[in-house]
PDB file of C-alpha atoms in Angstrom:
ATOM      1  CA  ASP G1083      94.743  71.377  79.156  1.00  0.00           C
ATOM      2  CA  GLY G1084      97.265  73.504  77.316  1.00  0.00           C
ATOM      3  CA  GLY G1085      96.020  76.401  75.306  1.00  0.00           C
ATOM      4  CA  ILE G1086      95.685  80.102  74.719  1.00  0.00           C
ATOM      5  CA  THR G1087      93.331  82.097  76.912  1.00  0.00           C
ATOM      6  CA  GLN G1088      91.997  85.430  75.775  1.00  0.00           C
ATOM      7  CA  SER G1089      90.002  87.610  78.089  1.00  0.00           C
ATOM      8  CA  PRO G1090      87.488  89.047  78.220  1.00  0.00           C
ATOM      9  CA  LYS G1091      85.381  87.453  75.480  1.00  0.00           C
ATOM     10  CA  TYR G1092      83.405  90.667  74.949  1.00  0.00           C
ATOM     11  CA  LEU G1093      84.639  94.180  75.679  1.00  0.00           C
ATOM     12  CA  PHE G1094      82.837  97.485  75.334  1.00  0.00           C
ATOM     13  CA  ARG G1095      84.532 100.871  75.479  1.00  0.00           C
ATOM     14  CA  LYS G1096      83.778 104.473  74.767  1.00  0.00           C
ATOM     15  CA  GLU G1097      85.629 106.226  71.997  1.00  0.00           C
ATOM     16  CA  GLY G1098      88.785 107.932  73.238  1.00  0.00           C
ATOM     17  CA  GLN G1099      89.598 105.314  75.872  1.00  0.00           C
ATOM     18  CA  ASN G1100      92.541 102.947  75.740  1.00  0.00           C
ATOM     19  CA  VAL G1101      91.744  99.295  76.347  1.00  0.00           C
ATOM     20  CA  THR G1102      93.978  96.279  76.982  1.00  0.00           C
ATOM     21  CA  LEU G1103      93.201  92.785  75.754  1.00  0.00           C
ATOM     22  CA  SER G1104      94.733  89.881  77.618  1.00  0.00           C
ATOM     23  CA  CYS G1105      96.407  86.845  76.075  1.00  0.00           C
ATOM     24  CA  GLU G1106      97.987  84.066  78.103  1.00  0.00           C
ATOM     25  CA  GLN G1107      99.382  80.762  76.868  1.00  0.00           C
ATOM     26  CA  ASN G1108     100.575  77.689  78.756  1.00  0.00           C
ATOM     27  CA  LEU G1109     101.890  75.867  75.698  1.00  0.00           C
ATOM     28  CA  ASN G1110     105.479  76.978  76.313  1.00  0.00           C
ATOM     29  CA  HIS G1111     105.449  78.498  72.846  1.00  0.00           C
ATOM     30  CA  ASP G1112     108.168  80.976  71.956  1.00  0.00           C
ATOM     31  CA  ALA G1113     106.305  83.244  69.556  1.00  0.00           C
ATOM     32  CA  MET G1114     103.015  85.070  70.021  1.00  0.00           C
ATOM     33  CA  TYR G1115     100.893  87.100  67.627  1.00  0.00           C
ATOM     34  CA  TRP G1116      97.921  89.443  67.520  1.00  0.00           C
ATOM     35  CA  TYR G1117      95.536  89.476  64.583  1.00  0.00           C
ATOM     36  CA  ARG G1118      92.485  91.486  63.763  1.00  0.00           C
ATOM     37  CA  GLN G1119      89.510  89.889  62.007  1.00  0.00           C
ATOM     38  CA  ASP G1120      86.914  91.968  60.175  1.00  0.00           C
ATOM     39  CA  PRO G1121      83.933  90.720  58.149  1.00  0.00           C
ATOM     40  CA  GLY G1122      84.829  89.848  54.572  1.00  0.00           C
ATOM     41  CA  GLN G1123      88.571  90.177  55.157  1.00  0.00           C
ATOM     42  CA  GLY G1124      91.362  87.772  55.904  1.00  0.00           C
ATOM     43  CA  LEU G1125      93.173  87.958  59.220  1.00  0.00           C
ATOM     44  CA  ARG G1126      95.578  90.872  59.459  1.00  0.00           C
ATOM     45  CA  LEU G1127      98.693  90.848  61.633  1.00  0.00           C
ATOM     46  CA  ILE G1128      98.978  93.635  64.206  1.00  0.00           C
ATOM     47  CA  TYR G1129     102.088  92.735  66.214  1.00  0.00           C
ATOM     48  CA  TYR G1130     104.158  89.672  66.918  1.00  0.00           C
ATOM     49  CA  SER G1131     106.857  88.653  69.352  1.00  0.00           C
ATOM     50  CA  GLN G1132     109.332  85.855  68.819  1.00  0.00           C
ATOM     51  CA  ILE G1133     111.018  86.155  72.203  1.00  0.00           C
ATOM     52  CA  VAL G1134     110.523  87.819  75.568  1.00  0.00           C
ATOM     53  CA  ASN G1135     111.191  91.569  75.609  1.00  0.00           C
ATOM     54  CA  ASP G1136     111.142  91.808  71.842  1.00  0.00           C
ATOM     55  CA  PHE G1137     108.305  92.435  69.386  1.00  0.00           C
ATOM     56  CA  GLN G1138     107.787  93.601  65.816  1.00  0.00           C
ATOM     57  CA  LYS G1139     105.086  95.528  64.015  1.00  0.00           C
ATOM     58  CA  GLY G1140     102.824  93.661  61.675  1.00  0.00           C
ATOM     59  CA  ASP G1141     100.862  95.017  58.751  1.00  0.00           C
ATOM     60  CA  ILE G1142      98.433  97.193  60.739  1.00  0.00           C
ATOM     61  CA  ALA G1143     100.274  98.237  63.918  1.00  0.00           C
ATOM     62  CA  GLU G1144      99.162 101.878  63.947  1.00  0.00           C
ATOM     63  CA  GLY G1145      97.048 102.665  66.983  1.00  0.00           C
ATOM     64  CA  TYR G1146      98.095  99.534  68.865  1.00  0.00           C
ATOM     65  CA  SER G1147     100.814  98.705  71.379  1.00  0.00           C
ATOM     66  CA  VAL G1148     102.065  95.482  72.975  1.00  0.00           C
ATOM     67  CA  SER G1149     104.474  94.220  75.610  1.00  0.00           C
ATOM     68  CA  ARG G1150     106.149  90.854  76.161  1.00  0.00           C
ATOM     69  CA  GLU G1151     107.521  90.807  79.688  1.00  0.00           C
ATOM     70  CA  LYS G1152     106.819  87.129  80.210  1.00  0.00           C
ATOM     71  CA  LYS G1153     106.902  84.198  77.807  1.00  0.00           C
ATOM     72  CA  GLU G1154     103.324  83.306  78.699  1.00  0.00           C
ATOM     73  CA  SER G1155     101.753  86.720  78.233  1.00  0.00           C
ATOM     74  CA  PHE G1156     101.329  89.096  75.303  1.00  0.00           C
ATOM     75  CA  PRO G1157      98.777  91.834  76.070  1.00  0.00           C
ATOM     76  CA  LEU G1158      97.518  94.150  73.337  1.00  0.00           C
ATOM     77  CA  THR G1159      96.509  97.746  74.025  1.00  0.00           C
ATOM     78  CA  VAL G1160      94.118  99.376  71.613  1.00  0.00           C
ATOM     79  CA  THR G1161      94.772 103.086  71.934  1.00  0.00           C
ATOM     80  CA  SER G1162      92.517 106.018  71.194  1.00  0.00           C
ATOM     81  CA  ALA G1163      94.641 106.620  68.091  1.00  0.00           C
ATOM     82  CA  GLN G1164      93.206 103.509  66.416  1.00  0.00           C
ATOM     83  CA  LYS G1165      90.599 104.946  64.049  1.00  0.00           C
ATOM     84  CA  ASN G1166      88.399 101.900  63.680  1.00  0.00           C
ATOM     85  CA  PRO G1167      88.958  99.692  66.737  1.00  0.00           C
ATOM     86  CA  THR G1168      85.719  97.694  66.689  1.00  0.00           C
ATOM     87  CA  ALA G1169      86.719  94.193  65.592  1.00  0.00           C
ATOM     88  CA  PHE G1170      87.352  90.608  66.641  1.00  0.00           C
ATOM     89  CA  TYR G1171      90.889  90.257  67.997  1.00  0.00           C
ATOM     90  CA  LEU G1172      92.722  86.952  67.916  1.00  0.00           C
ATOM     91  CA  CYS G1173      95.854  85.994  69.783  1.00  0.00           C
ATOM     92  CA  ALA G1174      97.989  83.137  68.496  1.00  0.00           C
ATOM     93  CA  SER G1175     101.249  81.361  69.236  1.00  0.00           C
ATOM     94  CA  THR G1176     103.734  79.081  67.531  1.00  0.00           C
ATOM     95  CA  LEU G1177     106.058  76.498  69.006  1.00  0.00           C
ATOM     96  CA  GLY G1178     109.212  77.603  67.278  1.00  0.00           C
ATOM     97  CA  GLN G1179     110.367  81.145  66.790  1.00  0.00           C
ATOM     98  CA  GLY G1180     107.926  82.055  64.100  1.00  0.00           C
ATOM     99  CA  VAL G1181     107.365  78.673  62.504  1.00  0.00           C
ATOM    100  CA  ALA G1182     103.800  77.976  61.393  1.00  0.00           C
ATOM    101  CA  PRO G1183     101.168  76.699  61.983  1.00  0.00           C
ATOM    102  CA  LEU G1184      99.570  79.146  64.374  1.00  0.00           C
ATOM    103  CA  HIS G1185      97.524  78.033  67.355  1.00  0.00           C
ATOM    104  CA  PHE G1186      94.744  80.502  68.162  1.00  0.00           C
ATOM    105  CA  GLY G1187      92.825  81.598  71.218  1.00  0.00           C
ATOM    106  CA  ASN G1188      89.068  82.082  71.113  1.00  0.00           C
ATOM    107  CA  GLY G1189      89.232  85.802  70.555  1.00  0.00           C
ATOM    108  CA  THR G1190      87.975  89.009  72.131  1.00  0.00           C
ATOM    109  CA  ARG G1191      85.236  90.982  70.456  1.00  0.00           C
ATOM    110  CA  LEU G1192      85.837  94.676  71.075  1.00  0.00           C
ATOM    111  CA  THR G1193      83.090  97.197  70.474  1.00  0.00           C
ATOM    112  CA  VAL G1194      83.899 100.890  70.703  1.00  0.00           C
ATOM    113  CA  THR G1195      81.058 103.404  70.604  1.00  0.00           C
TER     114      THR G1195
ATOM    115  CA  GLY Y 612     100.172  92.757  46.393  1.00  0.00           C
ATOM    116  CA  GLU Y 613      99.926  89.217  47.573  1.00  0.00           C
ATOM    117  CA  SER Y 614      96.446  87.810  47.950  1.00  0.00           C
ATOM    118  CA  VAL Y 615      94.637  84.642  48.886  1.00  0.00           C
ATOM    119  CA  GLY Y 616      91.028  84.178  47.856  1.00  0.00           C
ATOM    120  CA  LEU Y 617      88.346  81.577  48.162  1.00  0.00           C
ATOM    121  CA  HIS Y 618      86.043  80.873  45.288  1.00  0.00           C
ATOM    122  CA  LEU Y 619      82.727  80.814  47.126  1.00  0.00           C
ATOM    123  CA  PRO Y 620      81.682  82.755  50.218  1.00  0.00           C
ATOM    124  CA  THR Y 621      79.068  80.116  51.103  1.00  0.00           C
ATOM    125  CA  LEU Y 622      78.793  76.406  50.341  1.00  0.00           C
ATOM    126  CA  SER Y 623      75.753  74.355  51.243  1.00  0.00           C
ATOM    127  CA  VAL Y 624      75.984  70.548  51.298  1.00  0.00           C
ATOM    128  CA  GLN Y 625      73.792  67.758  52.527  1.00  0.00           C
ATOM    129  CA  GLU Y 626      74.855  65.655  55.463  1.00  0.00           C
ATOM    130  CA  GLY Y 627      76.798  62.657  54.248  1.00  0.00           C
ATOM    131  CA  ASP Y 628      77.924  64.281  51.001  1.00  0.00           C
ATOM    132  CA  ASN Y 629      81.507  65.281  50.293  1.00  0.00           C
ATOM    133  CA  SER Y 630      82.466  68.972  50.490  1.00  0.00           C
ATOM    134  CA  ILE Y 631      85.095  70.714  48.411  1.00  0.00           C
ATOM    135  CA  ILE Y 632      86.328  74.168  49.386  1.00  0.00           C
ATOM    136  CA  ASN Y 633      88.694  75.926  47.016  1.00  0.00           C
ATOM    137  CA  CYS Y 634      91.380  78.542  47.496  1.00  0.00           C
ATOM    138  CA  ALA Y 635      93.538  80.456  45.026  1.00  0.00           C
ATOM    139  CA  TYR Y 636      96.769  82.207  45.899  1.00  0.00           C
ATOM    140  CA  SER Y 637      98.822  84.748  43.995  1.00  0.00           C
ATOM    141  CA  ASN Y 638     102.376  84.361  45.282  1.00  0.00           C
ATOM    142  CA  SER Y 639     104.200  81.700  43.301  1.00  0.00           C
ATOM    143  CA  ALA Y 640     106.906  81.636  46.001  1.00  0.00           C
ATOM    144  CA  SER Y 641     104.429  80.312  48.583  1.00  0.00           C
ATOM    145  CA  ASP Y 642     105.612  76.919  49.764  1.00  0.00           C
ATOM    146  CA  TYR Y 643     103.536  76.188  52.848  1.00  0.00           C
ATOM    147  CA  PHE Y 644      99.738  76.058  53.015  1.00  0.00           C
ATOM    148  CA  ILE Y 645      97.318  75.664  55.907  1.00  0.00           C
ATOM    149  CA  TRP Y 646      93.585  75.114  56.242  1.00  0.00           C
ATOM    150  CA  TYR Y 647      91.734  76.415  59.294  1.00  0.00           C
ATOM    151  CA  LYS Y 648      88.199  75.874  60.555  1.00  0.00           C
ATOM    152  CA  GLN Y 649      86.480  78.631  62.514  1.00  0.00           C
ATOM    153  CA  GLU Y 650      83.214  78.085  64.342  1.00  0.00           C
ATOM    154  CA  SER Y 651      81.035  81.027  65.227  1.00  0.00           C
ATOM    155  CA  GLY Y 652      82.482  83.105  68.067  1.00  0.00           C
ATOM    156  CA  LYS Y 653      85.610  80.984  68.347  1.00  0.00           C
ATOM    157  CA  GLY Y 654      89.195  81.152  67.200  1.00  0.00           C
ATOM    158  CA  PRO Y 655      90.451  79.323  64.104  1.00  0.00           C
ATOM    159  CA  GLN Y 656      91.338  75.682  64.557  1.00  0.00           C
ATOM    160  CA  PHE Y 657      94.136  74.053  62.564  1.00  0.00           C
ATOM    161  CA  ILE Y 658      92.871  71.303  60.242  1.00  0.00           C
ATOM    162  CA  ILE Y 659      95.701  70.279  57.943  1.00  0.00           C
ATOM    163  CA  ASP Y 660      98.764  71.659  56.220  1.00  0.00           C
ATOM    164  CA  ILE Y 661     100.788  70.831  53.133  1.00  0.00           C
ATOM    165  CA  ARG Y 662     104.171  71.812  51.786  1.00  0.00           C
ATOM    166  CA  SER Y 663     104.908  72.589  48.164  1.00  0.00           C
ATOM    167  CA  ASN Y 664     106.873  69.372  47.662  1.00  0.00           C
ATOM    168  CA  MET Y 665     103.597  67.483  47.966  1.00  0.00           C
ATOM    169  CA  ASP Y 666     100.419  67.670  45.911  1.00  0.00           C
ATOM    170  CA  LYS Y 667      98.127  65.740  48.223  1.00  0.00           C
ATOM    171  CA  ARG Y 668      97.881  65.092  51.931  1.00  0.00           C
ATOM    172  CA  GLN Y 669      95.232  63.231  53.852  1.00  0.00           C
ATOM    173  CA  GLY Y 670      93.990  63.533  57.392  1.00  0.00           C
ATOM    174  CA  GLN Y 671      90.997  62.185  59.189  1.00  0.00           C
ATOM    175  CA  ARG Y 672      88.103  62.703  56.727  1.00  0.00           C
ATOM    176  CA  VAL Y 673      89.983  65.602  55.118  1.00  0.00           C
ATOM    177  CA  THR Y 674      92.237  65.799  52.084  1.00  0.00           C
ATOM    178  CA  VAL Y 675      94.147  68.812  50.841  1.00  0.00           C
ATOM    179  CA  LEU Y 676      95.122  69.027  47.190  1.00  0.00           C
ATOM    180  CA  LEU Y 677      97.720  71.463  45.920  1.00  0.00           C
ATOM    181  CA  ASN Y 678      98.128  72.496  42.282  1.00  0.00           C
ATOM    182  CA  LYS Y 679     101.153  74.755  42.089  1.00  0.00           C
ATOM    183  CA  THR Y 680     100.835  75.220  38.358  1.00  0.00           C
ATOM    184  CA  VAL Y 681      97.600  77.167  38.690  1.00  0.00           C
ATOM    185  CA  LYS Y 682      98.239  78.281  42.279  1.00  0.00           C
ATOM    186  CA  HIS Y 683      95.195  76.540  43.683  1.00  0.00           C
ATOM    187  CA  LEU Y 684      94.498  74.381  46.678  1.00  0.00           C
ATOM    188  CA  SER Y 685      91.380  72.653  47.854  1.00  0.00           C
ATOM    189  CA  LEU Y 686      90.073  71.081  51.013  1.00  0.00           C
ATOM    190  CA  GLN Y 687      87.903  68.015  50.662  1.00  0.00           C
ATOM    191  CA  ILE Y 688      85.783  66.851  53.567  1.00  0.00           C
ATOM    192  CA  ALA Y 689      84.393  63.337  53.273  1.00  0.00           C
ATOM    193  CA  ALA Y 690      80.954  62.401  54.580  1.00  0.00           C
ATOM    194  CA  THR Y 691      80.210  65.921  55.801  1.00  0.00           C
ATOM    195  CA  GLN Y 692      78.601  66.105  59.232  1.00  0.00           C
ATOM    196  CA  PRO Y 693      76.610  68.856  60.977  1.00  0.00           C
ATOM    197  CA  GLY Y 694      79.629  69.495  63.198  1.00  0.00           C
ATOM    198  CA  ASP Y 695      81.567  70.497  60.091  1.00  0.00           C
ATOM    199  CA  SER Y 696      79.447  73.640  59.733  1.00  0.00           C
ATOM    200  CA  ALA Y 697      81.878  76.528  60.090  1.00  0.00           C
ATOM    201  CA  VAL Y 698      83.948  79.013  58.124  1.00  0.00           C
ATOM    202  CA  TYR Y 699      86.971  77.489  56.442  1.00  0.00           C
ATOM    203  CA  PHE Y 700      89.912  79.538  55.260  1.00  0.00           C
ATOM    204  CA  CYS Y 701      93.306  78.883  53.812  1.00  0.00           C
ATOM    205  CA  ALA Y 702      96.591  80.587  54.570  1.00  0.00           C
ATOM    206  CA  THR Y 703      99.917  80.583  52.740  1.00  0.00           C
ATOM    207  CA  THR Y 704     103.465  81.589  53.504  1.00  0.00           C
ATOM    208  CA  GLN Y 705     107.052  81.047  52.466  1.00  0.00           C
ATOM    209  CA  GLY Y 706     109.434  78.906  54.448  1.00  0.00           C
ATOM    210  CA  GLY Y 707     106.857  78.231  57.109  1.00  0.00           C
ATOM    211  CA  THR Y 708     107.261  81.764  58.462  1.00  0.00           C
ATOM    212  CA  ALA Y 709     104.201  82.461  60.568  1.00  0.00           C
ATOM    213  CA  SER Y 710     104.548  86.240  60.577  1.00  0.00           C
ATOM    214  CA  LYS Y 711     104.267  86.255  56.801  1.00  0.00           C
ATOM    215  CA  LEU Y 712     101.094  84.202  56.572  1.00  0.00           C
ATOM    216  CA  THR Y 713      98.504  85.567  54.149  1.00  0.00           C
ATOM    217  CA  PHE Y 714      94.950  84.547  54.961  1.00  0.00           C
ATOM    218  CA  GLY Y 715      91.961  84.036  52.702  1.00  0.00           C
ATOM    219  CA  THR Y 716      88.566  85.493  53.502  1.00  0.00           C
ATOM    220  CA  GLY Y 717      86.815  82.208  54.212  1.00  0.00           C
ATOM    221  CA  THR Y 718      84.027  80.008  52.892  1.00  0.00           C
ATOM    222  CA  ARG Y 719      81.051  79.333  55.123  1.00  0.00           C
ATOM    223  CA  LEU Y 720      80.100  75.662  54.971  1.00  0.00           C
ATOM    224  CA  GLN Y 721      76.476  74.959  55.786  1.00  0.00           C
ATOM    225  CA  VAL Y 722      75.490  71.346  56.336  1.00  0.00           C
ATOM    226  CA  THR Y 723      71.836  70.585  55.739  1.00  0.00           C
ATOM    227  CA  LEU Y 724      70.081  67.557  57.183  1.00  0.00           C
TER     228      LEU Y 724
END
């Protein structure tokens, strides 16, 4: 089955540590995205990539970094500079270069204490 | 700034009844609209979309209505089932551009037996 796989489902880290969230897709989609979901708020875009080796900042990129070395993979690193990293992180992809709708993975819940 | 909001944070309906979930948007230039369903602990799942050149679109048991005059769209679910229990949220953008999607906060649909 084609889809987007995010791992791990739950992640716990101590404050001050960097952590990398994995996102892999086998849909052959060009564009990939990272969103953050917090209670009572709509999804907010962190980073997106429309093509391999290229990515753009979204609305809340501070404290995060990404890479896109392969079409299938778009890992997100939450750095120690992110002031409020505890959240539900969603990876998504689109078939065309940035054409909606988004197809989402099942998310990673990150808890930083 | 641009915003998308849902009218009710929670909607409770009896099994077999029809459900109507509403969404208001602020950007009059929005021309593409999506409804997503999100079950607890999972990623959002695409339900249906509609472009601004339409005012109604039907899917399987779902209908989306768009009123551009008052910047409002609704999702109607016919014969609501327990499996429909989830959070539903709308998203809007211009030109189908995924990176510019604005997401609503979601309405939790509770189906009672």
